[in-house]
Amino acid sequence: MSGLLEARDLAYHVGGKVLVDGIDLSFASGSFTIIVGPNGAGKSTLLRLLCGELSPARGAVRWNGEKLHAVPAWRLAHRRAVMPQASDLNFPFTVFEVASLGTQGIGRGLSRSDRQRLALQALEQADVAHLAPRNYQTLSGGERQRVHFARVLAQLAAGRTLEAQQALFLDEPIASLDLKHQLALLETARGLARDGLAVIAVLHDLQLAAGLADDLILLHQGRLVTRGTPDAVLTSTTLAEVFGVALNSNALPTSPWLLVKA
């Protein structure tokens, strides 16, 4: 598959500190890529560069050959959805209204009832449809995270009426979720990749990353260490060099479901 999203010589720095430096990457439609690395490796910064939230100090990100920052904001909103590490709302929206935000101004030929249907379907996918009438501010952290996942799912569904090729960016999407919903969210993301999306996620959990990703990107101090299959990336030597501890790569399960077997 050809690259949908490409980064060349990508660099970003703040106040003289280099957060990302000299990174070359490409991402294909239908792939599920997970970015891993220790704290401060530049994972979230790289994700924000790839989705267009940050402008690189050097290099460029291209979508099908077109520079990402040349794409109008309205079209970019149809092409990609972003779920950040944390999202806060200071208004007493209902859960349904928050999910519906993903469809506002997005899509072509959609009636009001169509947008409502997409929001409800997204809430079902995220396992929060039963919370639809609840005040968002009364929810737990994990419930709020699932509502925002529904919001990006609704955005992608509405955007699909205009853009056939899409990408989903997830920055630590499971940080506040229980194990059941961690696995459910990541399995939904993997299903979207199987359906043709380019899914790019940042995770700290190496076990889940090893079991779910098509390929891994390992960062350290803002630089790309290696990229490839989980078996190729998560070697004992590389883990020791990057994370600074002795880790046995053979202890990482080949499937995340091994974590929950009796």
PDB file of C-alpha atoms in Angstrom:
ATOM      1  CA  MET A   1       0.000   0.000   0.000  1.00  0.00           C
ATOM      2  CA  SER A   2       1.273   3.493  -0.824  1.00  0.00           C
ATOM      3  CA  GLY A   3       1.807   6.035   1.934  1.00  0.00           C
ATOM      4  CA  LEU A   4      -1.223   8.135   2.806  1.00  0.00           C
ATOM      5  CA  LEU A   5       0.704  10.264   5.288  1.00  0.00           C
ATOM      6  CA  GLU A   6       4.406  11.000   4.981  1.00  0.00           C
ATOM      7  CA  ALA A   7       6.843  12.901   7.191  1.00  0.00           C
ATOM      8  CA  ARG A   8      10.269  13.916   5.967  1.00  0.00           C
ATOM      9  CA  ASP A   9      13.094  15.287   8.148  1.00  0.00           C
ATOM     10  CA  LEU A  10      10.543  16.311  10.761  1.00  0.00           C
ATOM     11  CA  ALA A  11      11.841  18.498  13.595  1.00  0.00           C
ATOM     12  CA  TYR A  12      10.262  20.533  16.375  1.00  0.00           C
ATOM     13  CA  HIS A  13      11.783  22.501  19.239  1.00  0.00           C
ATOM     14  CA  VAL A  14      10.604  24.804  22.018  1.00  0.00           C
ATOM     15  CA  GLY A  15      12.813  27.250  23.890  1.00  0.00           C
ATOM     16  CA  GLY A  16      15.958  25.731  22.503  1.00  0.00           C
ATOM     17  CA  LYS A  17      14.948  22.193  23.504  1.00  0.00           C
ATOM     18  CA  VAL A  18      14.633  19.732  20.634  1.00  0.00           C
ATOM     19  CA  LEU A  19      11.509  17.595  21.087  1.00  0.00           C
ATOM     20  CA  VAL A  20      11.521  15.872  17.684  1.00  0.00           C
ATOM     21  CA  ASP A  21      14.519  15.703  15.379  1.00  0.00           C
ATOM     22  CA  GLY A  22      15.058  14.372  11.859  1.00  0.00           C
ATOM     23  CA  ILE A  23      12.198  11.878  11.676  1.00  0.00           C
ATOM     24  CA  ASP A  24      11.194  10.215   8.391  1.00  0.00           C
ATOM     25  CA  LEU A  25       8.002   8.132   8.426  1.00  0.00           C
ATOM     26  CA  SER A  26       5.152   7.026   6.199  1.00  0.00           C
ATOM     27  CA  PHE A  27       1.764   5.575   7.065  1.00  0.00           C
ATOM     28  CA  ALA A  28      -0.503   3.579   4.784  1.00  0.00           C
ATOM     29  CA  SER A  29      -4.258   3.315   4.731  1.00  0.00           C
ATOM     30  CA  GLY A  30      -5.388   0.195   6.534  1.00  0.00           C
ATOM     31  CA  SER A  31      -2.505   0.176   9.030  1.00  0.00           C
ATOM     32  CA  PHE A  32      -2.494   0.306  12.836  1.00  0.00           C
ATOM     33  CA  THR A  33       0.721   1.915  14.065  1.00  0.00           C
ATOM     34  CA  ILE A  34       1.585   2.444  17.730  1.00  0.00           C
ATOM     35  CA  ILE A  35       4.243   4.890  18.925  1.00  0.00           C
ATOM     36  CA  VAL A  36       6.088   3.845  22.085  1.00  0.00           C
ATOM     37  CA  GLY A  37       8.987   5.150  24.118  1.00  0.00           C
ATOM     38  CA  PRO A  38       9.900   6.445  27.585  1.00  0.00           C
ATOM     39  CA  ASN A  39       8.568   9.674  29.071  1.00  0.00           C
ATOM     40  CA  GLY A  40       9.869  12.701  27.186  1.00  0.00           C
ATOM     41  CA  ALA A  41      10.669  10.715  24.064  1.00  0.00           C
ATOM     42  CA  GLY A  42       8.582  13.052  21.886  1.00  0.00           C
ATOM     43  CA  LYS A  43       5.641  10.716  21.270  1.00  0.00           C
ATOM     44  CA  SER A  44       2.823  13.233  21.777  1.00  0.00           C
ATOM     45  CA  THR A  45       4.748  15.964  19.964  1.00  0.00           C
ATOM     46  CA  LEU A  46       5.244  13.690  16.974  1.00  0.00           C
ATOM     47  CA  LEU A  47       1.554  12.804  16.945  1.00  0.00           C
ATOM     48  CA  ARG A  48       0.581  16.478  17.017  1.00  0.00           C
ATOM     49  CA  LEU A  49       2.940  17.190  14.122  1.00  0.00           C
ATOM     50  CA  LEU A  50       1.534  14.309  12.099  1.00  0.00           C
ATOM     51  CA  CYS A  51      -2.082  15.401  12.585  1.00  0.00           C
ATOM     52  CA  GLY A  52      -1.366  19.055  11.850  1.00  0.00           C
ATOM     53  CA  GLU A  53      -1.861  20.530  15.315  1.00  0.00           C
ATOM     54  CA  LEU A  54       1.768  21.701  15.385  1.00  0.00           C
ATOM     55  CA  SER A  55       3.871  23.207  12.597  1.00  0.00           C
ATOM     56  CA  PRO A  56       7.339  21.670  12.235  1.00  0.00           C
ATOM     57  CA  ALA A  57      10.463  23.767  12.678  1.00  0.00           C
ATOM     58  CA  ARG A  58      11.979  21.764   9.821  1.00  0.00           C
ATOM     59  CA  GLY A  59      10.669  19.269   7.327  1.00  0.00           C
ATOM     60  CA  ALA A  60       7.070  18.653   6.331  1.00  0.00           C
ATOM     61  CA  VAL A  61       4.134  16.319   6.661  1.00  0.00           C
ATOM     62  CA  ARG A  62       2.267  15.456   3.467  1.00  0.00           C
ATOM     63  CA  TRP A  63      -1.131  13.920   2.864  1.00  0.00           C
ATOM     64  CA  ASN A  64      -1.117  12.107  -0.478  1.00  0.00           C
ATOM     65  CA  GLY A  65       1.731  14.373  -1.553  1.00  0.00           C
ATOM     66  CA  GLU A  66       0.046  17.604  -0.429  1.00  0.00           C
ATOM     67  CA  LYS A  67       1.629  19.550   2.430  1.00  0.00           C
ATOM     68  CA  LEU A  68      -0.594  19.114   5.468  1.00  0.00           C
ATOM     69  CA  HIS A  69      -0.554  22.805   6.363  1.00  0.00           C
ATOM     70  CA  ALA A  70      -1.745  23.684   2.868  1.00  0.00           C
ATOM     71  CA  VAL A  71      -4.929  21.664   3.444  1.00  0.00           C
ATOM     72  CA  PRO A  72      -7.824  23.907   4.530  1.00  0.00           C
ATOM     73  CA  ALA A  73      -8.966  23.309   8.095  1.00  0.00           C
ATOM     74  CA  TRP A  74     -12.456  22.275   7.032  1.00  0.00           C
ATOM     75  CA  ARG A  75     -11.106  19.591   4.709  1.00  0.00           C
ATOM     76  CA  LEU A  76      -8.580  18.395   7.268  1.00  0.00           C
ATOM     77  CA  ALA A  77     -11.448  17.919   9.734  1.00  0.00           C
ATOM     78  CA  HIS A  78     -13.021  15.505   7.240  1.00  0.00           C
ATOM     79  CA  ARG A  79      -9.783  13.608   6.673  1.00  0.00           C
ATOM     80  CA  ARG A  80      -8.655  13.015  10.222  1.00  0.00           C
ATOM     81  CA  ALA A  81      -9.906  12.909  13.792  1.00  0.00           C
ATOM     82  CA  VAL A  82      -7.772  13.430  16.889  1.00  0.00           C
ATOM     83  CA  MET A  83      -8.317  12.155  20.433  1.00  0.00           C
ATOM     84  CA  PRO A  84      -5.886  13.957  22.775  1.00  0.00           C
ATOM     85  CA  GLN A  85      -4.626  12.708  26.134  1.00  0.00           C
ATOM     86  CA  ALA A  86      -7.175  14.802  28.001  1.00  0.00           C
ATOM     87  CA  SER A  87     -10.225  16.774  26.971  1.00  0.00           C
ATOM     88  CA  ASP A  88     -12.181  19.083  29.226  1.00  0.00           C
ATOM     89  CA  LEU A  89     -15.504  20.799  28.792  1.00  0.00           C
ATOM     90  CA  ASN A  90     -16.732  23.511  31.140  1.00  0.00           C
ATOM     91  CA  PHE A  91     -20.288  23.569  29.857  1.00  0.00           C
ATOM     92  CA  PRO A  92     -23.160  21.363  31.054  1.00  0.00           C
ATOM     93  CA  PHE A  93     -23.485  19.420  27.795  1.00  0.00           C
ATOM     94  CA  THR A  94     -25.170  16.059  27.770  1.00  0.00           C
ATOM     95  CA  VAL A  95     -23.200  13.042  26.647  1.00  0.00           C
ATOM     96  CA  PHE A  96     -25.213  12.975  23.422  1.00  0.00           C
ATOM     97  CA  GLU A  97     -24.395  16.643  22.765  1.00  0.00           C
ATOM     98  CA  VAL A  98     -20.671  16.008  23.246  1.00  0.00           C
ATOM     99  CA  ALA A  99     -20.727  13.118  20.774  1.00  0.00           C
ATOM    100  CA  SER A 100     -22.733  15.275  18.363  1.00  0.00           C
ATOM    101  CA  LEU A 101     -19.973  17.893  18.376  1.00  0.00           C
ATOM    102  CA  GLY A 102     -18.046  15.514  16.147  1.00  0.00           C
ATOM    103  CA  THR A 103     -20.610  15.873  13.371  1.00  0.00           C
ATOM    104  CA  GLN A 104     -21.063  19.645  13.505  1.00  0.00           C
ATOM    105  CA  GLY A 105     -19.977  21.255  10.248  1.00  0.00           C
ATOM    106  CA  ILE A 106     -18.723  17.891   9.009  1.00  0.00           C
ATOM    107  CA  GLY A 107     -20.071  15.896   6.092  1.00  0.00           C
ATOM    108  CA  ARG A 108     -22.021  16.388   2.907  1.00  0.00           C
ATOM    109  CA  GLY A 109     -25.697  15.709   2.328  1.00  0.00           C
ATOM    110  CA  LEU A 110     -26.398  14.892   5.984  1.00  0.00           C
ATOM    111  CA  SER A 111     -29.691  15.867   7.540  1.00  0.00           C
ATOM    112  CA  ARG A 112     -30.111  16.649  11.238  1.00  0.00           C
ATOM    113  CA  SER A 113     -31.509  13.182  11.809  1.00  0.00           C
ATOM    114  CA  ASP A 114     -28.522  11.676   9.958  1.00  0.00           C
ATOM    115  CA  ARG A 115     -26.140  13.487  12.294  1.00  0.00           C
ATOM    116  CA  GLN A 116     -28.099  12.344  15.329  1.00  0.00           C
ATOM    117  CA  ARG A 117     -27.962   8.766  14.069  1.00  0.00           C
ATOM    118  CA  LEU A 118     -24.196   8.939  13.581  1.00  0.00           C
ATOM    119  CA  ALA A 119     -23.737  10.305  17.104  1.00  0.00           C
ATOM    120  CA  LEU A 120     -25.876   7.539  18.602  1.00  0.00           C
ATOM    121  CA  GLN A 121     -24.042   4.854  16.638  1.00  0.00           C
ATOM    122  CA  ALA A 122     -20.729   6.241  17.880  1.00  0.00           C
ATOM    123  CA  LEU A 123     -21.955   6.201  21.476  1.00  0.00           C
ATOM    124  CA  GLU A 124     -22.917   2.548  21.003  1.00  0.00           C
ATOM    125  CA  GLN A 125     -19.452   1.747  19.626  1.00  0.00           C
ATOM    126  CA  ALA A 126     -17.838   3.404  22.636  1.00  0.00           C
ATOM    127  CA  ASP A 127     -20.200   1.643  25.089  1.00  0.00           C
ATOM    128  CA  VAL A 128     -21.662   4.867  26.467  1.00  0.00           C
ATOM    129  CA  ALA A 129     -25.052   4.996  24.718  1.00  0.00           C
ATOM    130  CA  HIS A 130     -26.740   4.341  28.072  1.00  0.00           C
ATOM    131  CA  LEU A 131     -25.231   7.612  29.316  1.00  0.00           C
ATOM    132  CA  ALA A 132     -26.583   9.722  26.429  1.00  0.00           C
ATOM    133  CA  PRO A 133     -28.906  11.956  28.555  1.00  0.00           C
ATOM    134  CA  ARG A 134     -26.388  12.390  31.400  1.00  0.00           C
ATOM    135  CA  ASN A 135     -24.579  15.644  32.117  1.00  0.00           C
ATOM    136  CA  TYR A 136     -21.026  15.151  30.852  1.00  0.00           C
ATOM    137  CA  GLN A 137     -19.587  16.893  33.905  1.00  0.00           C
ATOM    138  CA  THR A 138     -21.036  14.224  36.238  1.00  0.00           C
ATOM    139  CA  LEU A 139     -19.111  11.382  34.572  1.00  0.00           C
ATOM    140  CA  SER A 140     -16.000   9.605  35.792  1.00  0.00           C
ATOM    141  CA  GLY A 141     -12.698  10.140  34.007  1.00  0.00           C
ATOM    142  CA  GLY A 142     -12.995   6.845  32.163  1.00  0.00           C
ATOM    143  CA  GLU A 143     -16.559   7.554  31.075  1.00  0.00           C
ATOM    144  CA  ARG A 144     -15.516  10.971  29.765  1.00  0.00           C
ATOM    145  CA  GLN A 145     -12.711   9.356  27.804  1.00  0.00           C
ATOM    146  CA  ARG A 146     -15.147   6.953  26.148  1.00  0.00           C
ATOM    147  CA  VAL A 147     -17.487   9.845  25.294  1.00  0.00           C
ATOM    148  CA  HIS A 148     -14.645  11.643  23.530  1.00  0.00           C
ATOM    149  CA  PHE A 149     -13.840   8.451  21.673  1.00  0.00           C
ATOM    150  CA  ALA A 150     -17.475   8.456  20.517  1.00  0.00           C
ATOM    151  CA  ARG A 151     -17.024  12.073  19.403  1.00  0.00           C
ATOM    152  CA  VAL A 152     -14.082  11.230  17.121  1.00  0.00           C
ATOM    153  CA  LEU A 153     -15.904   8.160  15.777  1.00  0.00           C
ATOM    154  CA  ALA A 154     -18.875  10.366  14.896  1.00  0.00           C
ATOM    155  CA  GLN A 155     -16.543  12.859  13.200  1.00  0.00           C
ATOM    156  CA  LEU A 156     -14.976  10.147  11.070  1.00  0.00           C
ATOM    157  CA  ALA A 157     -18.378   8.765  10.092  1.00  0.00           C
ATOM    158  CA  ALA A 158     -19.621  12.197   9.019  1.00  0.00           C
ATOM    159  CA  GLY A 159     -16.342  13.019   7.275  1.00  0.00           C
ATOM    160  CA  ARG A 160     -16.522   9.799   5.285  1.00  0.00           C
ATOM    161  CA  THR A 161     -19.328  11.338   3.224  1.00  0.00           C
ATOM    162  CA  LEU A 162     -16.712  13.655   1.699  1.00  0.00           C
ATOM    163  CA  GLU A 163     -13.317  11.963   2.177  1.00  0.00           C
ATOM    164  CA  ALA A 164     -12.772   8.277   1.463  1.00  0.00           C
ATOM    165  CA  GLN A 165      -9.249   8.184   2.927  1.00  0.00           C
ATOM    166  CA  GLN A 166      -9.030   9.025   6.614  1.00  0.00           C
ATOM    167  CA  ALA A 167      -6.734   8.811   9.614  1.00  0.00           C
ATOM    168  CA  LEU A 168      -7.384   8.501  13.338  1.00  0.00           C
ATOM    169  CA  PHE A 169      -4.875   9.830  15.883  1.00  0.00           C
ATOM    170  CA  LEU A 170      -5.055   8.594  19.479  1.00  0.00           C
ATOM    171  CA  ASP A 171      -2.827  10.037  22.204  1.00  0.00           C
ATOM    172  CA  GLU A 172      -2.820   7.739  25.254  1.00  0.00           C
ATOM    173  CA  PRO A 173      -6.518   6.951  24.725  1.00  0.00           C
ATOM    174  CA  ILE A 174      -6.707   4.269  27.431  1.00  0.00           C
ATOM    175  CA  ALA A 175      -4.968   6.067  30.318  1.00  0.00           C
ATOM    176  CA  SER A 176      -8.103   6.378  32.486  1.00  0.00           C
ATOM    177  CA  LEU A 177      -9.970   3.275  31.315  1.00  0.00           C
ATOM    178  CA  ASP A 178     -10.492  -0.042  33.073  1.00  0.00           C
ATOM    179  CA  LEU A 179      -9.097  -3.162  31.408  1.00  0.00           C
ATOM    180  CA  LYS A 180     -12.361  -4.101  29.688  1.00  0.00           C
ATOM    181  CA  HIS A 181     -12.704  -0.718  28.027  1.00  0.00           C
ATOM    182  CA  GLN A 182      -8.989  -0.442  27.250  1.00  0.00           C
ATOM    183  CA  LEU A 183      -9.214  -3.597  25.181  1.00  0.00           C
ATOM    184  CA  ALA A 184     -12.562  -2.600  23.653  1.00  0.00           C
ATOM    185  CA  LEU A 185     -11.314   0.823  22.540  1.00  0.00           C
ATOM    186  CA  LEU A 186      -8.132  -0.566  21.025  1.00  0.00           C
ATOM    187  CA  GLU A 187     -10.001  -3.389  19.308  1.00  0.00           C
ATOM    188  CA  THR A 188     -12.394  -0.827  17.807  1.00  0.00           C
ATOM    189  CA  ALA A 189      -9.389   1.174  16.590  1.00  0.00           C
ATOM    190  CA  ARG A 190      -7.867  -1.955  15.084  1.00  0.00           C
ATOM    191  CA  GLY A 191     -11.179  -2.691  13.376  1.00  0.00           C
ATOM    192  CA  LEU A 192     -11.141   0.781  11.821  1.00  0.00           C
ATOM    193  CA  ALA A 193      -7.672   0.048  10.449  1.00  0.00           C
ATOM    194  CA  ARG A 194      -8.948  -3.204   8.949  1.00  0.00           C
ATOM    195  CA  ASP A 195     -11.683  -1.140   7.295  1.00  0.00           C
ATOM    196  CA  GLY A 196      -9.082   1.075   5.627  1.00  0.00           C
ATOM    197  CA  LEU A 197      -8.213   3.896   8.021  1.00  0.00           C
ATOM    198  CA  ALA A 198      -4.672   4.793   8.962  1.00  0.00           C
ATOM    199  CA  VAL A 199      -4.712   4.566  12.763  1.00  0.00           C
ATOM    200  CA  ILE A 200      -1.788   6.044  14.700  1.00  0.00           C
ATOM    201  CA  ALA A 201      -1.741   5.770  18.490  1.00  0.00           C
ATOM    202  CA  VAL A 202       0.571   6.634  21.359  1.00  0.00           C
ATOM    203  CA  LEU A 203       0.660   4.032  24.144  1.00  0.00           C
ATOM    204  CA  HIS A 204       2.792   3.449  27.226  1.00  0.00           C
ATOM    205  CA  ASP A 205       1.695  -0.163  27.690  1.00  0.00           C
ATOM    206  CA  LEU A 206       4.225  -2.260  25.778  1.00  0.00           C
ATOM    207  CA  GLN A 207       2.202  -5.451  26.247  1.00  0.00           C
ATOM    208  CA  LEU A 208      -0.896  -4.018  24.585  1.00  0.00           C
ATOM    209  CA  ALA A 209       1.227  -2.353  21.908  1.00  0.00           C
ATOM    210  CA  ALA A 210       2.985  -5.641  21.121  1.00  0.00           C
ATOM    211  CA  GLY A 211      -0.274  -7.534  20.819  1.00  0.00           C
ATOM    212  CA  LEU A 212      -2.277  -5.067  18.757  1.00  0.00           C
ATOM    213  CA  ALA A 213      -0.028  -3.065  16.425  1.00  0.00           C
ATOM    214  CA  ASP A 214       0.759  -3.899  12.826  1.00  0.00           C
ATOM    215  CA  ASP A 215       4.003  -2.072  13.448  1.00  0.00           C
ATOM    216  CA  LEU A 216       5.661  -0.104  16.222  1.00  0.00           C
ATOM    217  CA  ILE A 217       7.602   3.145  16.195  1.00  0.00           C
ATOM    218  CA  LEU A 218      10.115   3.434  19.033  1.00  0.00           C
ATOM    219  CA  LEU A 219      11.236   6.940  19.980  1.00  0.00           C
ATOM    220  CA  HIS A 220      13.957   8.092  22.348  1.00  0.00           C
ATOM    221  CA  GLN A 221      15.002  11.679  23.044  1.00  0.00           C
ATOM    222  CA  GLY A 222      13.061  12.943  20.057  1.00  0.00           C
ATOM    223  CA  ARG A 223      14.643  10.586  17.566  1.00  0.00           C
ATOM    224  CA  LEU A 224      13.427   7.502  15.782  1.00  0.00           C
ATOM    225  CA  VAL A 225      15.216   4.466  17.215  1.00  0.00           C
ATOM    226  CA  THR A 226      13.556   1.817  15.062  1.00  0.00           C
ATOM    227  CA  ARG A 227      10.336   0.856  13.373  1.00  0.00           C
ATOM    228  CA  GLY A 228       8.932  -2.544  12.487  1.00  0.00           C
ATOM    229  CA  THR A 229       6.937  -5.471  13.772  1.00  0.00           C
ATOM    230  CA  PRO A 230       6.635  -5.785  17.565  1.00  0.00           C
ATOM    231  CA  ASP A 231       9.027  -8.749  17.577  1.00  0.00           C
ATOM    232  CA  ALA A 232      11.647  -6.767  15.684  1.00  0.00           C
ATOM    233  CA  VAL A 233      11.302  -3.578  17.751  1.00  0.00           C
ATOM    234  CA  LEU A 234      10.868  -4.904  21.288  1.00  0.00           C
ATOM    235  CA  THR A 235      14.098  -6.832  21.653  1.00  0.00           C
ATOM    236  CA  SER A 236      15.735  -7.231  25.046  1.00  0.00           C
ATOM    237  CA  THR A 237      18.753  -5.206  23.892  1.00  0.00           C
ATOM    238  CA  THR A 238      16.713  -2.317  22.520  1.00  0.00           C
ATOM    239  CA  LEU A 239      14.421  -2.210  25.558  1.00  0.00           C
ATOM    240  CA  ALA A 240      17.424  -2.041  27.872  1.00  0.00           C
ATOM    241  CA  GLU A 241      19.068   0.734  25.842  1.00  0.00           C
ATOM    242  CA  VAL A 242      15.963   2.882  25.518  1.00  0.00           C
ATOM    243  CA  PHE A 243      14.160   2.322  28.819  1.00  0.00           C
ATOM    244  CA  GLY A 244      17.272   1.874  30.931  1.00  0.00           C
ATOM    245  CA  VAL A 245      16.110  -1.325  32.606  1.00  0.00           C
ATOM    246  CA  ALA A 246      16.604  -5.021  31.945  1.00  0.00           C
ATOM    247  CA  LEU A 247      13.417  -6.262  30.314  1.00  0.00           C
ATOM    248  CA  ASN A 248      12.836  -9.698  28.833  1.00  0.00           C
ATOM    249  CA  SER A 249      11.116  -9.273  25.486  1.00  0.00           C
ATOM    250  CA  ASN A 250       9.997 -12.908  25.651  1.00  0.00           C
ATOM    251  CA  ALA A 251       7.768 -11.952  28.575  1.00  0.00           C
ATOM    252  CA  LEU A 252       5.667  -9.754  26.301  1.00  0.00           C
ATOM    253  CA  PRO A 253       2.565 -11.702  25.220  1.00  0.00           C
ATOM    254  CA  THR A 254       1.848 -12.215  21.537  1.00  0.00           C
ATOM    255  CA  SER A 255      -1.761 -11.224  22.176  1.00  0.00           C
ATOM    256  CA  PRO A 256      -3.291  -8.717  24.633  1.00  0.00           C
ATOM    257  CA  TRP A 257      -5.957 -11.294  25.452  1.00  0.00           C
ATOM    258  CA  LEU A 258      -3.290 -13.302  27.305  1.00  0.00           C
ATOM    259  CA  LEU A 259      -3.457 -10.633  29.955  1.00  0.00           C
ATOM    260  CA  VAL A 260      -6.977 -11.616  30.946  1.00  0.00           C
ATOM    261  CA  LYS A 261      -6.904 -15.395  30.638  1.00  0.00           C
ATOM    262  CA  ALA A 262      -7.241 -17.422  33.827  1.00  0.00           C
TER     263      ALA A 262
END
